[in-house]
Coordinates of C-alpha atoms in Angstrom, one line a residue:
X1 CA 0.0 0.0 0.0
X2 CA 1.9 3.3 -1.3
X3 CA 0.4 6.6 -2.1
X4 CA 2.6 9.7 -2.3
X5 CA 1.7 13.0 -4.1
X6 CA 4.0 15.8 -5.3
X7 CA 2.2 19.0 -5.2
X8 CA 2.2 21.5 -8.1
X9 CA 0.6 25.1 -7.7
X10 CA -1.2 26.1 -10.9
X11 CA -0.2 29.8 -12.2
X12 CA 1.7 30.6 -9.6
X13 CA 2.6 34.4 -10.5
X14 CA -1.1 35.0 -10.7
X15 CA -3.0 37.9 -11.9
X16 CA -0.9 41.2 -12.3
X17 CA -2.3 44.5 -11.7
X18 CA -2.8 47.7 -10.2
X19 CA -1.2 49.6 -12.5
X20 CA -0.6 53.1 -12.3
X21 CA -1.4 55.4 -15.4
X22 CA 1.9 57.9 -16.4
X23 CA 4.1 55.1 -15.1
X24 CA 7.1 53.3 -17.4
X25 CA 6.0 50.0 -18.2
X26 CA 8.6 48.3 -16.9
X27 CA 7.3 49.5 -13.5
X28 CA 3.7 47.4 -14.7
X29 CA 4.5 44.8 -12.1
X30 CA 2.8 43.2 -9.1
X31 CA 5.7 44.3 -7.0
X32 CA 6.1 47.7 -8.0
X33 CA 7.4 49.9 -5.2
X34 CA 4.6 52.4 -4.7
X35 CA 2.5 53.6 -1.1
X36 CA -1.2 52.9 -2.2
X37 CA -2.3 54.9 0.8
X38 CA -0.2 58.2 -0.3
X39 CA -1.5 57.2 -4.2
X40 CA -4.8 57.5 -2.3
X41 CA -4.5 60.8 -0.3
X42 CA -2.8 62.1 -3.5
X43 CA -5.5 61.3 -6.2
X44 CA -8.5 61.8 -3.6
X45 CA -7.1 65.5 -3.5
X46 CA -7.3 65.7 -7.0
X47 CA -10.7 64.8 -7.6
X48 CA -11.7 67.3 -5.3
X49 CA -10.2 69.8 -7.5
X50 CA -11.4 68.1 -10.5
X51 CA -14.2 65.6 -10.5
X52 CA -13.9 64.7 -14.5
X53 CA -10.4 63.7 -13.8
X54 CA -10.2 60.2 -15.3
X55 CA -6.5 59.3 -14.5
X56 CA -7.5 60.0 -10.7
X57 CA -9.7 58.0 -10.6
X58 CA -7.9 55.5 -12.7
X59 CA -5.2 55.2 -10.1
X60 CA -6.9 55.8 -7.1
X61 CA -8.5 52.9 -8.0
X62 CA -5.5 51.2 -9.1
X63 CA -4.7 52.1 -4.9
X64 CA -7.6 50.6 -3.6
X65 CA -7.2 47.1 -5.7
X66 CA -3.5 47.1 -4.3
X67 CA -5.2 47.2 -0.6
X68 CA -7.5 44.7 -1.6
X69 CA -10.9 47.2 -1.1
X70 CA -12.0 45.5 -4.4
X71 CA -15.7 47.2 -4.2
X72 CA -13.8 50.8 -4.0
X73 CA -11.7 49.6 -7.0
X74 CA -14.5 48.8 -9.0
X75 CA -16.1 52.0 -8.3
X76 CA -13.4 54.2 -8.9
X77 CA -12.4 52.5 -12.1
X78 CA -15.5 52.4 -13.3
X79 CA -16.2 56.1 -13.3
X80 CA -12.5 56.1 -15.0
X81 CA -14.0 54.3 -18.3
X82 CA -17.7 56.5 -17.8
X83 CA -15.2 59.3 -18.7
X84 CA -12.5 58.1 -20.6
X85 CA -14.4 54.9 -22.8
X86 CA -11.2 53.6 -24.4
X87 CA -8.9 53.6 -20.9
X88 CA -7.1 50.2 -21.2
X89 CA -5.1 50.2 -18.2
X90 CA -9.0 51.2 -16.1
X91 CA -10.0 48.2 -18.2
X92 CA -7.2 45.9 -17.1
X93 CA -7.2 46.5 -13.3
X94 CA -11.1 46.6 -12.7
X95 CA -11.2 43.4 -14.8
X96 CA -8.2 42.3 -11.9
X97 CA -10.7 43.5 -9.1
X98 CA -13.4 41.2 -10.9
X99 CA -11.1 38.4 -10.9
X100 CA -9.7 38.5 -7.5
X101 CA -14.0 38.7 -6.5
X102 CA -14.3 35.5 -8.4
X103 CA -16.3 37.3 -11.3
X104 CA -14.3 35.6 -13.8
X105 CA -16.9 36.5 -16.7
X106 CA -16.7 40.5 -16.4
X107 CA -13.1 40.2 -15.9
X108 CA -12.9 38.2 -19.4
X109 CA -14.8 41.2 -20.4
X110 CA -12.8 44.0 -19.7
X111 CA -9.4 42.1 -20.2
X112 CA -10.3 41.7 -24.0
X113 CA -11.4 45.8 -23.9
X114 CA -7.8 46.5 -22.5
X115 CA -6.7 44.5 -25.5
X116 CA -8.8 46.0 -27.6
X117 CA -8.1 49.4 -26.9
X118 CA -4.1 48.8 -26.1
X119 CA -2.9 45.4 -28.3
X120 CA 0.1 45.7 -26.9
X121 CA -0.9 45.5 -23.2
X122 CA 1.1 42.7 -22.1
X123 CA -0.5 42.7 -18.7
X124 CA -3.7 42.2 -20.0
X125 CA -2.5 39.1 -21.8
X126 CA -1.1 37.4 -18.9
X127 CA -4.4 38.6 -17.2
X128 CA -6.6 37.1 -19.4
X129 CA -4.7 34.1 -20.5
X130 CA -4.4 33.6 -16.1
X131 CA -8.5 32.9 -16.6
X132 CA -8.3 31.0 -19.5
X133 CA -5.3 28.6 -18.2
X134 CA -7.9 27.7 -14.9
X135 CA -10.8 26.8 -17.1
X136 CA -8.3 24.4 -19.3
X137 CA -7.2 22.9 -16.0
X138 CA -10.8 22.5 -14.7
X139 CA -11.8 20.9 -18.0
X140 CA -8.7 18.5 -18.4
X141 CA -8.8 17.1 -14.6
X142 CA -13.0 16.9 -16.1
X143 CA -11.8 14.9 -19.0
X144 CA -13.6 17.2 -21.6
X145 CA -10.9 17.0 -23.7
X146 CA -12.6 19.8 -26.7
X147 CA -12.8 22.8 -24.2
X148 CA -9.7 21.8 -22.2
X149 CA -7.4 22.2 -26.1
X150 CA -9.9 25.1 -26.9
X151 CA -9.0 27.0 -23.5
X152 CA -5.2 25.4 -23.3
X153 CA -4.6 27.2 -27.0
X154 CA -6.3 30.5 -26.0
X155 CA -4.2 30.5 -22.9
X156 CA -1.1 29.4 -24.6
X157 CA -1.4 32.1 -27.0
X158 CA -2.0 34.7 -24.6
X159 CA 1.3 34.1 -22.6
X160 CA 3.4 33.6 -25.4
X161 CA 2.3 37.4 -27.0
X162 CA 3.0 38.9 -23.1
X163 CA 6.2 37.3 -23.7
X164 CA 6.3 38.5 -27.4
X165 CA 5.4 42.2 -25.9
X166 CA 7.8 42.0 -22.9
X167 CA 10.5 39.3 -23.2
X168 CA 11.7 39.8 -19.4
X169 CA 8.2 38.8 -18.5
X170 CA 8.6 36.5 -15.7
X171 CA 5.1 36.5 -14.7
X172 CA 4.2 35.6 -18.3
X173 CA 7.0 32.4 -18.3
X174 CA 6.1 31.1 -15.1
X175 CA 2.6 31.3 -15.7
X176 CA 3.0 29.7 -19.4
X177 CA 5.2 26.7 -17.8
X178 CA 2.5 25.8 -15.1
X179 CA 0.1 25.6 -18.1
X180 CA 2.5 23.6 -20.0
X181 CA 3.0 21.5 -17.0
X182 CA -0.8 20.5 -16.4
X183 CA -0.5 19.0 -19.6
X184 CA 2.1 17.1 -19.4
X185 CA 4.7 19.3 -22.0
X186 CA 7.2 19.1 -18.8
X187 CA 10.3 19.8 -20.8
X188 CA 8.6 23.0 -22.2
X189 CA 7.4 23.5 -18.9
X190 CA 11.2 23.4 -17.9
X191 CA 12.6 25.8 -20.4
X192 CA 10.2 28.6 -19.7
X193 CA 11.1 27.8 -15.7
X194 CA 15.0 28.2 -16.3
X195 CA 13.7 31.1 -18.7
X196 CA 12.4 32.6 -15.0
X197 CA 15.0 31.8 -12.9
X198 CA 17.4 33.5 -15.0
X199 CA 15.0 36.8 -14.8
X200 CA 14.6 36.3 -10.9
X201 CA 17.5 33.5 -9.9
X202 CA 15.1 33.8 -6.2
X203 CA 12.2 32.9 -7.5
X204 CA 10.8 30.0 -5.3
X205 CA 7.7 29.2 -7.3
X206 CA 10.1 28.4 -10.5
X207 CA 12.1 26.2 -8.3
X208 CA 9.5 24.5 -6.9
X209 CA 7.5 24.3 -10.4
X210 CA 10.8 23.2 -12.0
X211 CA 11.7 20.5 -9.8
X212 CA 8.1 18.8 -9.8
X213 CA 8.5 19.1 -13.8
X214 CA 11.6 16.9 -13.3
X215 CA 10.0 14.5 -10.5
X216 CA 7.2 14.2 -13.2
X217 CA 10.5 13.1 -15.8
X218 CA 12.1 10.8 -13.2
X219 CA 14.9 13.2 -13.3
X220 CA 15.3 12.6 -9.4
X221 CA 18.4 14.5 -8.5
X222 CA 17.6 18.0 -10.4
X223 CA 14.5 17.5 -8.7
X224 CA 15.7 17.4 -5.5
X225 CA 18.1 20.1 -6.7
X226 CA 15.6 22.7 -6.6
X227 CA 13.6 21.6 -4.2
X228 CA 16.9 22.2 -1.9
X229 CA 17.1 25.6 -3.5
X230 CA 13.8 26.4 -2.9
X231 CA 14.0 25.7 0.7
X232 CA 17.1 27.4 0.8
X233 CA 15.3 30.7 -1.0
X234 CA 12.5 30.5 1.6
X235 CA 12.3 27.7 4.4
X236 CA 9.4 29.1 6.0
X237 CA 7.1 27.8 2.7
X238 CA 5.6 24.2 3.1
X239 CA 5.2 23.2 -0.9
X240 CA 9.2 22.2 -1.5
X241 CA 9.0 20.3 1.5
X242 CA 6.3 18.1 0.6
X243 CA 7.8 17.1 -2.5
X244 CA 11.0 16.9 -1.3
X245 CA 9.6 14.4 1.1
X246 CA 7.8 12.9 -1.9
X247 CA 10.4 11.8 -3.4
X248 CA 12.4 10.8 0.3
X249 CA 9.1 8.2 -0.1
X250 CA 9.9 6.9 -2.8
X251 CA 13.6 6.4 -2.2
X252 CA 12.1 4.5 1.2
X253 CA 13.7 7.0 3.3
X254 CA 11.0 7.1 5.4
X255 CA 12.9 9.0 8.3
X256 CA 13.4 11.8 6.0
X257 CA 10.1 11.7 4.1
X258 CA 8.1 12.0 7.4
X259 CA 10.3 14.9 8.4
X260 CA 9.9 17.2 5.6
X261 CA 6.0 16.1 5.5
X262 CA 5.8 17.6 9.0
X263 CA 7.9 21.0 8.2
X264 CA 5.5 21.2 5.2
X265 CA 2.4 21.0 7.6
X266 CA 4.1 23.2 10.0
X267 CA 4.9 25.4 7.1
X268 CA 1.2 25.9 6.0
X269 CA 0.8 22.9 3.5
X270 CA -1.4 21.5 5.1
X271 CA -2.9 19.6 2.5
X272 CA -4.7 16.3 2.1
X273 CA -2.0 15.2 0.3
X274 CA 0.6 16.0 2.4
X275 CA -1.2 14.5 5.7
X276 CA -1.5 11.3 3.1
X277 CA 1.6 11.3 2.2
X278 CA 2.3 11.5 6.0
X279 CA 0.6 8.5 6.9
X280 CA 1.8 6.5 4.1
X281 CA 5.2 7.1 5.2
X282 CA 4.5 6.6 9.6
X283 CA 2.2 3.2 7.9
X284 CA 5.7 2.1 6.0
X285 CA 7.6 2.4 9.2
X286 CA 4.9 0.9 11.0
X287 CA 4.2 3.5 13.2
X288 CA -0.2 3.0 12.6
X289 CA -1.1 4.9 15.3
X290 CA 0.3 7.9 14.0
X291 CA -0.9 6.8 10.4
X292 CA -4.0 7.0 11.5
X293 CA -4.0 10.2 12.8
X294 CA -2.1 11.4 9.7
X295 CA -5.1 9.8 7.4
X296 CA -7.6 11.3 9.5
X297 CA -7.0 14.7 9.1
X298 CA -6.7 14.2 5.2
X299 CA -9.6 13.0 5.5
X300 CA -11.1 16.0 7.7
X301 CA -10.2 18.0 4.5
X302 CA -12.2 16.3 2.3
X303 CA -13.6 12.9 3.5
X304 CA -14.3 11.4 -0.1
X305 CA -10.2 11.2 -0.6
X306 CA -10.3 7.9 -1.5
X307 CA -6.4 7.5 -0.8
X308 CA -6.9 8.5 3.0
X309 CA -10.0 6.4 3.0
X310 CA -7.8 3.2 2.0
X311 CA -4.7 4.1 3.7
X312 CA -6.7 4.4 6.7
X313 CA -7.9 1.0 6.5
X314 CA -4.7 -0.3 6.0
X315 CA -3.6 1.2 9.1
X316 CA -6.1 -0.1 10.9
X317 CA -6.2 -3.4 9.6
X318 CA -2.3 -3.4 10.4
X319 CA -3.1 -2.6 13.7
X320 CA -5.2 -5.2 14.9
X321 CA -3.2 -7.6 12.8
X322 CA 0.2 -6.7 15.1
X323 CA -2.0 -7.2 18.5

């Protein structure tokens, strides 16, 4: 009885927005180093002086969605596009406050205006092919194999022309490999995942993503690899341990394995995989007790997981067979 899961986090550089209007492009990114509460004060005192001002409310909306006051955002930008109709950049980050509400149909919407208006907004690609790379996962794991290509293709394209647009686009690389990756193109996967670590050599999401390309290609030891690195970039991040651990599991260093599941748990992976890959490893040891406790809380997390539902029999049955 063996079940062991590496974990892979879809799109891992997300959604990019809050952009500011007036601002170099190269300053578009998630991380770029502006106050959203001064952007605030500064553009609130600008619409008092002049309440047709589009670009203040453009980027006092920008603000808002930084701060995550998505209903502000939506409001502000809205009244951006009432007065400027063809405002790609008001476009792009309301359709990012949709988005991060869950309305992924209105943010469809205005990411194709932003395109529309602005073809060479590159955010609004990697915005729009973020939504378009989710429902090709959803449809793939849901074996619907015509809207999973249809949405895989749409998302494919829309990465690659961010990339075309900007080609230090790490977002846009890292996002196009974790697509790549749910489909099993691993060693595509891998080049645009070197392609990021070269753009951001601390990027722990490539690492990660990189090495469970390479677990997926038996390509053990560059797994591991970057797994190491990864912990090394940030060790207070549970993902590299559990598939570090994964692969301890399958080595049958069971010592190990169960040591990097628990930093994982302790590290806020606190999975169902990684409790079930917990108690496959204490149940290989034959510590059962502890297996069961392990398969128990997978099972807290969802109590259909048929792998915590059999490896808790086994560990029960084992059990009651060693009394």
């Amino acid at each position: 009885m063996k079940y062991d899961f590496k974990w892979r986090k879809l799109f891992l550089a997300g959604i990019v927005g809050a952009v500011l209007t007036g601002m170099p492009m190269t300053a578009m990114a998630a991380n770029q180093d502006w106050n959203a509460d001064a952007v605030i004060q500064e553009y609130t005192n600008r619409i008092a002086n002049d309440a047709n001002n589009a670009t203040a409310y453009q980027n006092r909306g920008a603000a808002y969605l930084r701060k995550g006051e998505l209903d502000k955002a939506i409001s502000d930008l809205s009244r951006a596009i009432e007065l400027r109709p063809d405002y790609a950049d008001a476009y792009n980050n309301r359709g990012n406050a949709y988005q991060h509400k869950g309305e992924d149909k209105q943010a469809m919407a205005d990411y194709n205006k932003a395109i529309q208006y602005d073809p060479n907004n590159f955010v609004a690609y990697n915005n729009r092919g973020h939504i378009e790379a989710h429902l090709a996962d959803y449809y793939h794991h849901s074996e619907q194999k015509a809207y999973a290509d249809k949405y895989y293709a749409e998302a494919l394209r829309d990465f690659s022309k961010a990339i075309e647009l900007k080609p230090d686009y790490k977002e846009a690389y890292l996002n196009r490999g974790g697509l790549r990756s749910i489909f099993n193109h691993e060693q595509e996967a891998i080049s645009d995942y070197t392609r990021t670590i070269e753009l951001d050599p601390t990027n722990y999401d490539a690492y990660v993503s990189r090495g469970t390309s390479y677990d997926a290609l038996e390509k053990y030891d560059l797994a591991m690899a970057d797994y190491n690195k990864a912990i090394e970039i940030n060790p207070n991040e549970g993902l590299a341990y559990n598939n570090r651990g994964h692969i301890y599991l399958n080595q049958e260093k069971y010592d190990w394995a169960i040591r990097d599941f628990k930093k994982a748990i302790d590290n806020g992976d606190g999975s169902m995989y990684t409790y079930t890959n917990l108690g496959t490893a204490y149940y290989s040891v034959g510590q059962y007790d502890e297996a069961i406790d392990a398969y128990t809380c997978a099972l807290s997390i969802n109590q259909n997981f048929r792998p915590a539902l059999e490896g808790l029999q086994s560990a029960y049955a084992a059990k009651e067979r060693r009394r």
